[in-house]
Amino acid sequence: MAGWKACATAVVSECAPVSSRLPLGRPHSFAVRVSIRNLTKRFGPAWALERISLEIESQELFFLLGPSGCGKTTLLRTLAGFYQPDSGELFFGDKPVNGVPPHQRNTGMVFQNYALWPHLTVADNVAYGLEVRKVSTAERMRRVAEALAIVQMEPFADRTPNQLSGGQQQRVALARALVIQPDVLLLDEPLSNLDAKLRLEMREEIRRIHAQTKITTIYVTHDQKEALSLAHRMAVLRDGHIEQLGTPRAVYRHPVNRFVADFIGETNWLSATVRGCDGGEMTVETDGGVFVAATELSKSPGEKVWLGFRPEAVEIGTDSVNALDTRIAHVSYLGEIEQYRLAMPSGALVKAFEQNPRELRQVGAPLRVHVRPQNCLVLPE
Ligand code: ATP
C-alpha cells in the first residue's frame, strides 16, 4: 500500500507545460544531470547513507548496485523526495531540490511490485498522472498512446492489470512513469519479480526504451548481470558508502578491493608474496607456484598481496607462464559452459569455466591450466 501511494505521488509529479515538451519517443531534451553532494541519511542511530557524492550525467543510464541493506533504495527514495537527507545537497541540473516535495521533482518511478491500480484499465493507469495534472483529453490520449507504443503495450490498452503477465504489468508501470515525461527516471529493482527468461527480455526492452527516450535513468539492483549488461556507469555500494564508481568493464576488470571483485563476479584468490615488480608486471609466489601479473600496483619484495583471477580467465592447456597442475575435483555441465573445481597440489580449490565444452572430463583426471598475466588481479592484503 505504501509503495502504491508513493507511486501515485511520483506519477502525478509536476511537469513543464505540455506544449514545451518533446514527444516521448524522441531524445528527451529535458533529461538533467543529477548531482549528489555529501549526502547523509540516518534512521535513528544507524547510517543508511554516509557522505555520498555522485555526478550522474544527463541522459545517462546509471546503476546503483550492492548487497541488501547497502543503502540503494534509501538513495533512490531520497532522490525522489520521499526521504529527507540529514545533510548534503541534491541538484537536478542547476536546480537545488532538497526542499522540493516529491510531486514537484518531475521524477518518474517504477517499483519492483509494479504498483498498478487494479481497478483501472492499462490506458487509465497510464493516463492517471496526466488527468491529475489536468492535461487536455486529446493531449492525454495522444501521450498515453505514445507511451504504450514505446513499451509495446498498445494492444492491451483496455485490459486490467490482473489480465496481464508480470512482464506486461512492468511495461505498463514503465509507460506510466514515462508518460509524464520525467526529467529523471528512477527504477527500483524493476525486474526482480520476473522469471529469469523474462528478466533477460525486459533488460533489452529497458535498453531500447532508454536509447529511444534518453531520459536520465537511475536504476537500483542487486543483480550484477543486470548492471553489467545495461549500465553506462555504476556505483557499487556497501554499508551506505560508495566502494567503486565506473563503467561495467572497468569495475569488472579492475575492482578496487575484494568486496567489489566478489560482489560483481566470482574470483579465485590466492595468498601471495611479492618477489619483484618490473615495468607494470609483478612476480608473486603462491601455494600454486610463481605467477606473473600485469598490474600498476607497486610493492616491495616480501610484501603480502592477494592474487586473484576470474574462473573464465582460467584456460585449459599449457603456457610458459602462470601454469597450474591441477586435478579435477568437481565438474558441472551447464550447456554453454562447463564449471570445474580444480584441486591444486596444495589442496586449495580454484574455479574454472570452459566455454563451449566439447570434451568429457572425469573427476580425478589431471588438468593443466594457465592464466594470462593480463587476466590476473593483484590487491593489497
Ligand atoms: P535491499 O536490496 O534489501 O532493498 P537496500 O540496499 O535498498 O537493500 P536500504 O533499503 O536503502 O537498502 O536500507 C539501508 C539501511 O537502512 C538498512 O540497514 C535498512 O535496515 C535501513 N533502513 C531503510 N529504511 C529504513 C527505515 N524506514 N527505518 C529504519 N531503517 C531503515
XYZ file of C-alpha atoms and ligand atoms in Angstrom:
412
model
C 0.000 0.000 0.000
C 2.813 2.392 0.908
C 4.558 1.662 -2.404
C 1.341 2.281 -4.254
C 0.826 5.677 -2.616
C 4.407 6.619 -3.331
C 3.943 5.628 -6.928
C 0.813 7.696 -7.300
C 2.731 10.665 -5.905
C 5.539 10.133 -8.385
C 3.174 9.714 -11.268
C 1.410 12.969 -10.569
C 4.624 14.934 -10.175
C 4.722 18.372 -11.718
C 5.517 18.676 -15.355
C 6.512 21.523 -17.680
C 3.759 22.864 -19.965
C 2.736 20.239 -22.463
C 3.423 22.462 -25.440
C 7.082 22.869 -24.467
C 7.671 19.134 -24.319
C 9.093 16.822 -26.934
C 7.241 13.680 -27.890
C 8.433 10.789 -25.735
C 9.952 8.745 -28.497
C 12.478 11.429 -29.431
C 15.651 12.088 -27.435
C 14.480 13.814 -24.297
C 15.883 17.345 -24.201
C 14.754 17.746 -20.585
C 16.967 14.955 -19.268
C 19.004 16.507 -16.492
C 22.297 15.954 -14.763
C 21.835 14.751 -11.174
C 24.348 15.971 -8.579
C 24.525 14.356 -5.166
C 26.877 16.106 -2.781
C 27.901 14.756 0.610
C 24.537 13.136 1.177
C 23.924 11.605 4.585
C 20.824 9.797 5.791
C 20.329 8.141 9.162
C 17.490 6.059 10.544
C 17.862 6.532 14.297
C 21.475 5.813 15.175
C 22.074 3.729 12.004
C 23.685 5.293 8.928
C 21.883 4.326 5.737
C 23.955 6.728 3.587
C 27.264 8.207 4.622
C 28.589 11.246 2.733
C 27.632 10.022 -0.736
C 28.826 12.206 -3.628
C 27.929 11.358 -7.216
C 27.513 13.141 -10.535
C 25.072 11.380 -12.866
C 25.249 12.771 -16.380
C 22.278 13.936 -18.395
C 20.887 11.024 -20.463
C 22.980 8.509 -18.543
C 21.709 5.026 -17.640
C 23.270 4.823 -14.192
C 23.160 1.853 -11.809
C 23.264 1.710 -8.011
C 24.431 -1.786 -7.211
C 25.117 -3.514 -3.922
C 24.016 -6.183 -1.454
C 20.856 -5.994 0.616
C 20.933 -3.168 3.148
C 23.737 -1.178 1.449
C 21.511 1.904 1.015
C 20.483 1.740 -2.667
C 16.751 2.175 -2.089
C 17.324 4.891 0.508
C 19.364 6.844 -2.048
C 16.697 6.400 -4.738
C 13.912 7.440 -2.364
C 15.909 10.458 -1.246
C 16.266 11.475 -4.892
C 12.512 11.048 -5.361
C 11.889 13.205 -2.280
C 10.256 10.501 -0.159
C 13.098 10.793 2.385
C 14.754 13.989 3.562
C 18.535 13.764 3.883
C 20.138 14.641 7.237
C 22.788 16.622 5.402
C 24.130 17.148 1.914
C 22.762 18.651 -1.272
C 20.852 17.376 -4.298
C 20.634 19.130 -7.656
C 18.641 18.298 -10.786
C 20.542 20.294 -13.379
C 21.343 23.595 -11.654
C 18.232 23.435 -9.502
C 18.643 22.526 -5.816
C 15.898 20.036 -4.923
C 16.496 19.388 -1.215
C 13.330 21.126 -0.091
C 11.255 20.324 -3.171
C 8.344 17.940 -2.437
C 8.193 14.666 -4.428
C 5.293 15.789 -6.614
C 7.289 18.786 -7.855
C 10.528 16.980 -8.738
C 9.317 15.645 -12.086
C 10.679 12.193 -11.466
C 9.032 9.021 -12.724
C 9.391 5.977 -10.517
C 8.987 2.277 -11.246
C 8.718 -0.185 -8.379
C 9.542 -3.854 -8.046
C 5.867 -4.724 -7.415
C 4.516 -2.646 -10.386
C 2.045 -0.816 -8.093
C -0.711 -0.518 -10.717
C -4.292 0.435 -9.847
C -6.083 -2.956 -10.075
C -9.491 -1.491 -10.968
C -8.249 0.728 -13.825
C -7.502 -0.371 -17.375
C -3.964 -0.217 -18.726
C -4.758 3.031 -20.565
C -6.353 4.581 -17.463
C -3.405 3.556 -15.295
C -1.053 5.283 -17.710
C -3.348 8.312 -18.090
C -3.808 8.838 -14.360
C -0.875 11.195 -13.826
C -1.920 13.320 -16.798
C -5.523 13.532 -15.578
C -4.413 14.768 -12.172
C -2.338 17.350 -13.969
C -5.381 18.382 -15.982
C -3.814 17.688 -19.354
C -6.500 18.049 -22.059
C -8.291 14.890 -23.204
C -6.856 14.983 -26.725
C -3.313 15.522 -25.482
C -3.780 12.850 -22.834
C -4.928 10.293 -25.400
C -2.008 11.129 -27.665
C 0.561 10.790 -24.886
C -0.936 7.589 -23.466
C -0.895 6.018 -26.931
C 2.686 7.132 -27.392
C 3.815 5.776 -24.004
C 2.034 2.464 -24.649
C 3.672 2.280 -28.088
C 7.121 2.773 -26.556
C 6.607 -0.208 -24.243
C 4.764 -2.131 -26.996
C 1.543 -2.466 -24.994
C -0.941 -0.713 -27.313
C -2.988 -3.903 -27.950
C -3.539 -4.302 -24.199
C -4.874 -0.785 -23.513
C -8.335 -1.978 -22.433
C -7.253 -4.794 -20.136
C -6.973 -4.545 -16.361
C -3.699 -5.454 -14.596
C -4.993 -8.882 -13.475
C -5.363 -9.802 -17.163
C -1.645 -9.220 -17.788
C 1.532 -11.227 -17.194
C 4.189 -9.903 -14.801
C 6.326 -8.643 -17.674
C 3.346 -6.870 -19.241
C 2.462 -5.238 -15.929
C 6.016 -3.988 -15.598
C 5.798 -2.499 -19.107
C 2.640 -0.641 -18.036
C 4.429 0.624 -14.931
C 7.215 1.899 -17.204
C 4.704 3.566 -19.533
C 3.077 5.253 -16.548
C 6.425 6.654 -15.437
C 7.370 7.734 -18.988
C 4.073 9.414 -19.873
C 4.733 12.337 -17.547
C 7.965 12.999 -19.471
C 10.136 12.942 -16.374
C 13.465 14.699 -16.103
C 14.770 11.692 -14.188
C 13.530 8.101 -14.254
C 14.045 6.123 -11.025
C 13.839 2.336 -11.262
C 13.791 0.332 -8.029
C 14.629 -3.325 -8.794
C 12.111 -3.234 -11.663
C 12.803 -6.761 -12.904
C 13.223 -8.733 -9.707
C 9.651 -10.092 -9.698
C 10.037 -11.592 -13.163
C 11.294 -15.058 -14.036
C 14.807 -15.455 -15.458
C 13.842 -15.541 -19.150
C 11.518 -12.560 -18.885
C 14.164 -10.608 -16.993
C 16.511 -11.048 -19.943
C 13.818 -9.876 -22.364
C 12.942 -6.855 -20.218
C 16.621 -5.915 -19.935
C 16.656 -5.488 -23.696
C 13.418 -3.539 -23.517
C 14.856 -1.135 -20.957
C 17.963 -0.660 -23.091
C 15.792 0.064 -26.140
C 13.453 2.421 -24.269
C 16.362 4.346 -22.781
C 18.030 4.645 -26.192
C 14.748 5.979 -27.574
C 13.849 8.421 -24.789
C 17.350 9.324 -23.471
C 15.899 10.135 -20.040
C 18.484 10.297 -17.262
C 17.829 6.985 -15.525
C 18.932 5.752 -12.118
C 18.422 2.047 -11.693
C 18.721 0.171 -8.390
C 19.524 -3.532 -8.400
C 21.454 -6.201 -6.561
C 21.710 -8.204 -9.805
C 25.230 -7.702 -11.113
C 24.423 -9.144 -14.546
C 21.633 -6.600 -14.987
C 24.029 -3.794 -14.095
C 26.918 -5.112 -16.193
C 24.747 -5.581 -19.250
C 22.867 -2.272 -19.155
C 24.781 0.390 -17.240
C 26.689 3.229 -18.807
C 28.288 3.589 -15.366
C 27.609 2.095 -11.974
C 28.310 2.743 -8.313
C 28.905 -0.285 -6.091
C 27.644 0.474 -2.581
C 28.426 -1.130 0.761
C 27.139 -0.036 4.185
C 25.965 3.352 2.934
C 29.061 4.395 1.027
C 30.426 4.012 -2.484
C 33.138 1.400 -2.861
C 33.697 1.945 -6.582
C 32.353 4.057 -9.412
C 32.986 3.286 -13.057
C 31.927 1.640 -16.280
C 30.901 -2.029 -16.081
C 34.102 -3.040 -17.862
C 36.338 -1.012 -15.550
C 34.629 -2.247 -12.386
C 34.655 -5.889 -13.528
C 38.227 -5.940 -14.801
C 39.770 -3.601 -12.248
C 37.883 -3.930 -8.943
C 39.426 -1.787 -6.227
C 39.054 -4.384 -3.482
C 37.936 -7.929 -2.768
C 34.421 -6.836 -1.805
C 33.801 -5.326 -5.261
C 35.549 -8.190 -7.064
C 33.452 -10.786 -5.240
C 30.190 -8.865 -5.495
C 30.471 -8.236 -9.217
C 31.523 -11.779 -10.142
C 33.442 -14.794 -8.949
C 37.156 -14.658 -8.208
C 39.796 -17.186 -7.166
C 42.044 -15.648 -4.521
C 45.497 -16.933 -3.632
C 47.552 -15.507 -0.817
C 50.837 -14.376 -2.388
C 54.247 -12.951 -1.512
C 55.850 -10.387 -3.813
C 59.108 -11.422 -5.474
C 59.536 -8.302 -7.546
C 57.923 -5.567 -9.650
C 59.133 -4.502 -13.063
C 57.556 -2.313 -15.775
C 53.882 -2.931 -14.962
C 54.389 -6.590 -14.051
C 54.597 -8.159 -10.621
C 56.007 -11.592 -9.881
C 54.488 -13.288 -6.861
C 54.826 -16.631 -5.138
C 51.735 -18.609 -4.164
C 50.850 -22.092 -2.960
C 50.167 -22.935 -6.588
C 53.563 -21.697 -7.825
C 55.001 -18.478 -9.221
C 52.650 -16.092 -11.041
C 53.316 -13.043 -13.187
C 50.540 -10.430 -13.079
C 50.106 -7.275 -15.145
C 49.438 -4.560 -12.546
C 50.122 -0.920 -11.777
C 50.382 -1.755 -8.082
C 53.871 -1.259 -6.693
C 55.032 -3.429 -3.782
C 58.381 -4.399 -2.296
C 59.729 -7.955 -2.304
C 58.450 -9.903 0.690
C 55.170 -7.958 0.993
C 51.931 -9.907 1.154
C 49.249 -9.412 -1.530
C 46.180 -11.198 -2.882
C 46.458 -12.666 -6.352
C 43.056 -13.067 -7.994
C 41.733 -14.391 -11.283
C 38.217 -14.959 -12.577
C 37.069 -18.530 -13.331
C 36.622 -17.622 -17.002
C 40.259 -16.463 -17.122
C 41.485 -19.988 -16.405
C 42.468 -21.530 -19.748
C 42.930 -25.221 -20.322
C 46.325 -26.211 -21.718
C 49.916 -25.272 -21.094
C 51.557 -21.912 -21.320
C 55.016 -20.752 -20.355
C 53.744 -18.547 -17.511
C 51.188 -18.971 -14.742
C 50.670 -22.691 -15.346
C 48.885 -24.748 -12.705
C 48.940 -28.531 -12.438
C 45.564 -29.476 -11.020
C 43.259 -32.426 -10.602
C 39.536 -32.177 -11.367
C 37.604 -32.219 -8.097
C 34.136 -31.430 -9.420
C 32.512 -30.951 -12.837
C 29.197 -29.312 -13.611
C 27.940 -29.218 -17.214
C 25.694 -26.216 -17.969
C 25.418 -26.440 -21.756
C 27.167 -23.272 -22.846
C 29.872 -23.680 -20.195
C 31.397 -26.395 -18.070
C 32.215 -25.416 -14.487
C 35.170 -27.072 -12.806
C 36.560 -27.078 -9.315
C 40.240 -27.848 -9.675
C 42.431 -29.001 -6.808
C 45.954 -27.606 -6.747
C 48.753 -29.752 -5.246
C 48.327 -27.753 -2.007
C 44.701 -28.958 -1.849
C 43.293 -25.461 -2.412
C 40.461 -25.347 -4.967
C 40.135 -22.955 -7.897
C 37.062 -22.462 -10.044
C 37.347 -22.585 -13.826
C 34.767 -22.094 -16.588
C 35.233 -23.605 -20.035
C 33.239 -22.016 -22.840
C 31.579 -24.281 -25.419
C 32.717 -27.520 -23.726
C 33.209 -30.440 -26.097
C 35.361 -32.873 -24.176
C 34.058 -35.090 -21.389
C 36.489 -34.810 -18.462
C 36.194 -37.065 -15.421
C 36.575 -36.183 -11.769
C 40.086 -37.172 -10.639
C 41.714 -36.566 -14.046
C 44.774 -34.286 -14.147
C 44.286 -30.927 -15.869
C 46.974 -28.393 -16.670
C 45.665 -24.855 -16.891
C 47.085 -21.357 -17.083
C 46.069 -17.753 -16.505
C 47.414 -14.921 -18.654
C 49.222 -12.154 -16.737
C 46.760 -9.536 -18.040
C 43.889 -11.555 -16.517
C 45.412 -11.562 -13.021
C 44.401 -9.093 -10.319
C 46.695 -8.020 -7.517
C 45.258 -6.346 -4.426
C 46.986 -5.318 -1.216
C 46.390 -7.791 1.606
P 17.572 -4.126 -0.357
O 18.344 -4.574 -1.561
O 17.391 -5.250 0.636
O 16.310 -3.411 -0.670
P 18.975 -1.620 0.076
O 20.393 -1.616 -0.378
O 17.985 -0.991 -0.822
O 18.541 -3.106 0.442
P 18.011 0.211 2.065
O 16.588 -0.213 1.999
O 18.356 1.506 1.447
O 18.963 -0.938 1.499
O 18.442 0.236 3.591
C 19.701 0.743 4.026
C 19.777 0.603 5.544
O 18.821 1.483 6.144
C 19.447 -0.788 6.047
O 20.280 -1.063 7.151
C 17.999 -0.684 6.476
O 17.708 -1.592 7.531
C 17.905 0.749 6.948
N 16.563 1.324 6.707
C 15.978 1.505 5.488
N 14.765 2.090 5.627
C 14.566 2.249 6.957
C 13.516 2.790 7.747
N 12.411 3.309 7.177
N 13.682 2.788 9.102
C 14.805 2.312 9.671
N 15.833 1.796 8.993
C 15.737 1.752 7.648
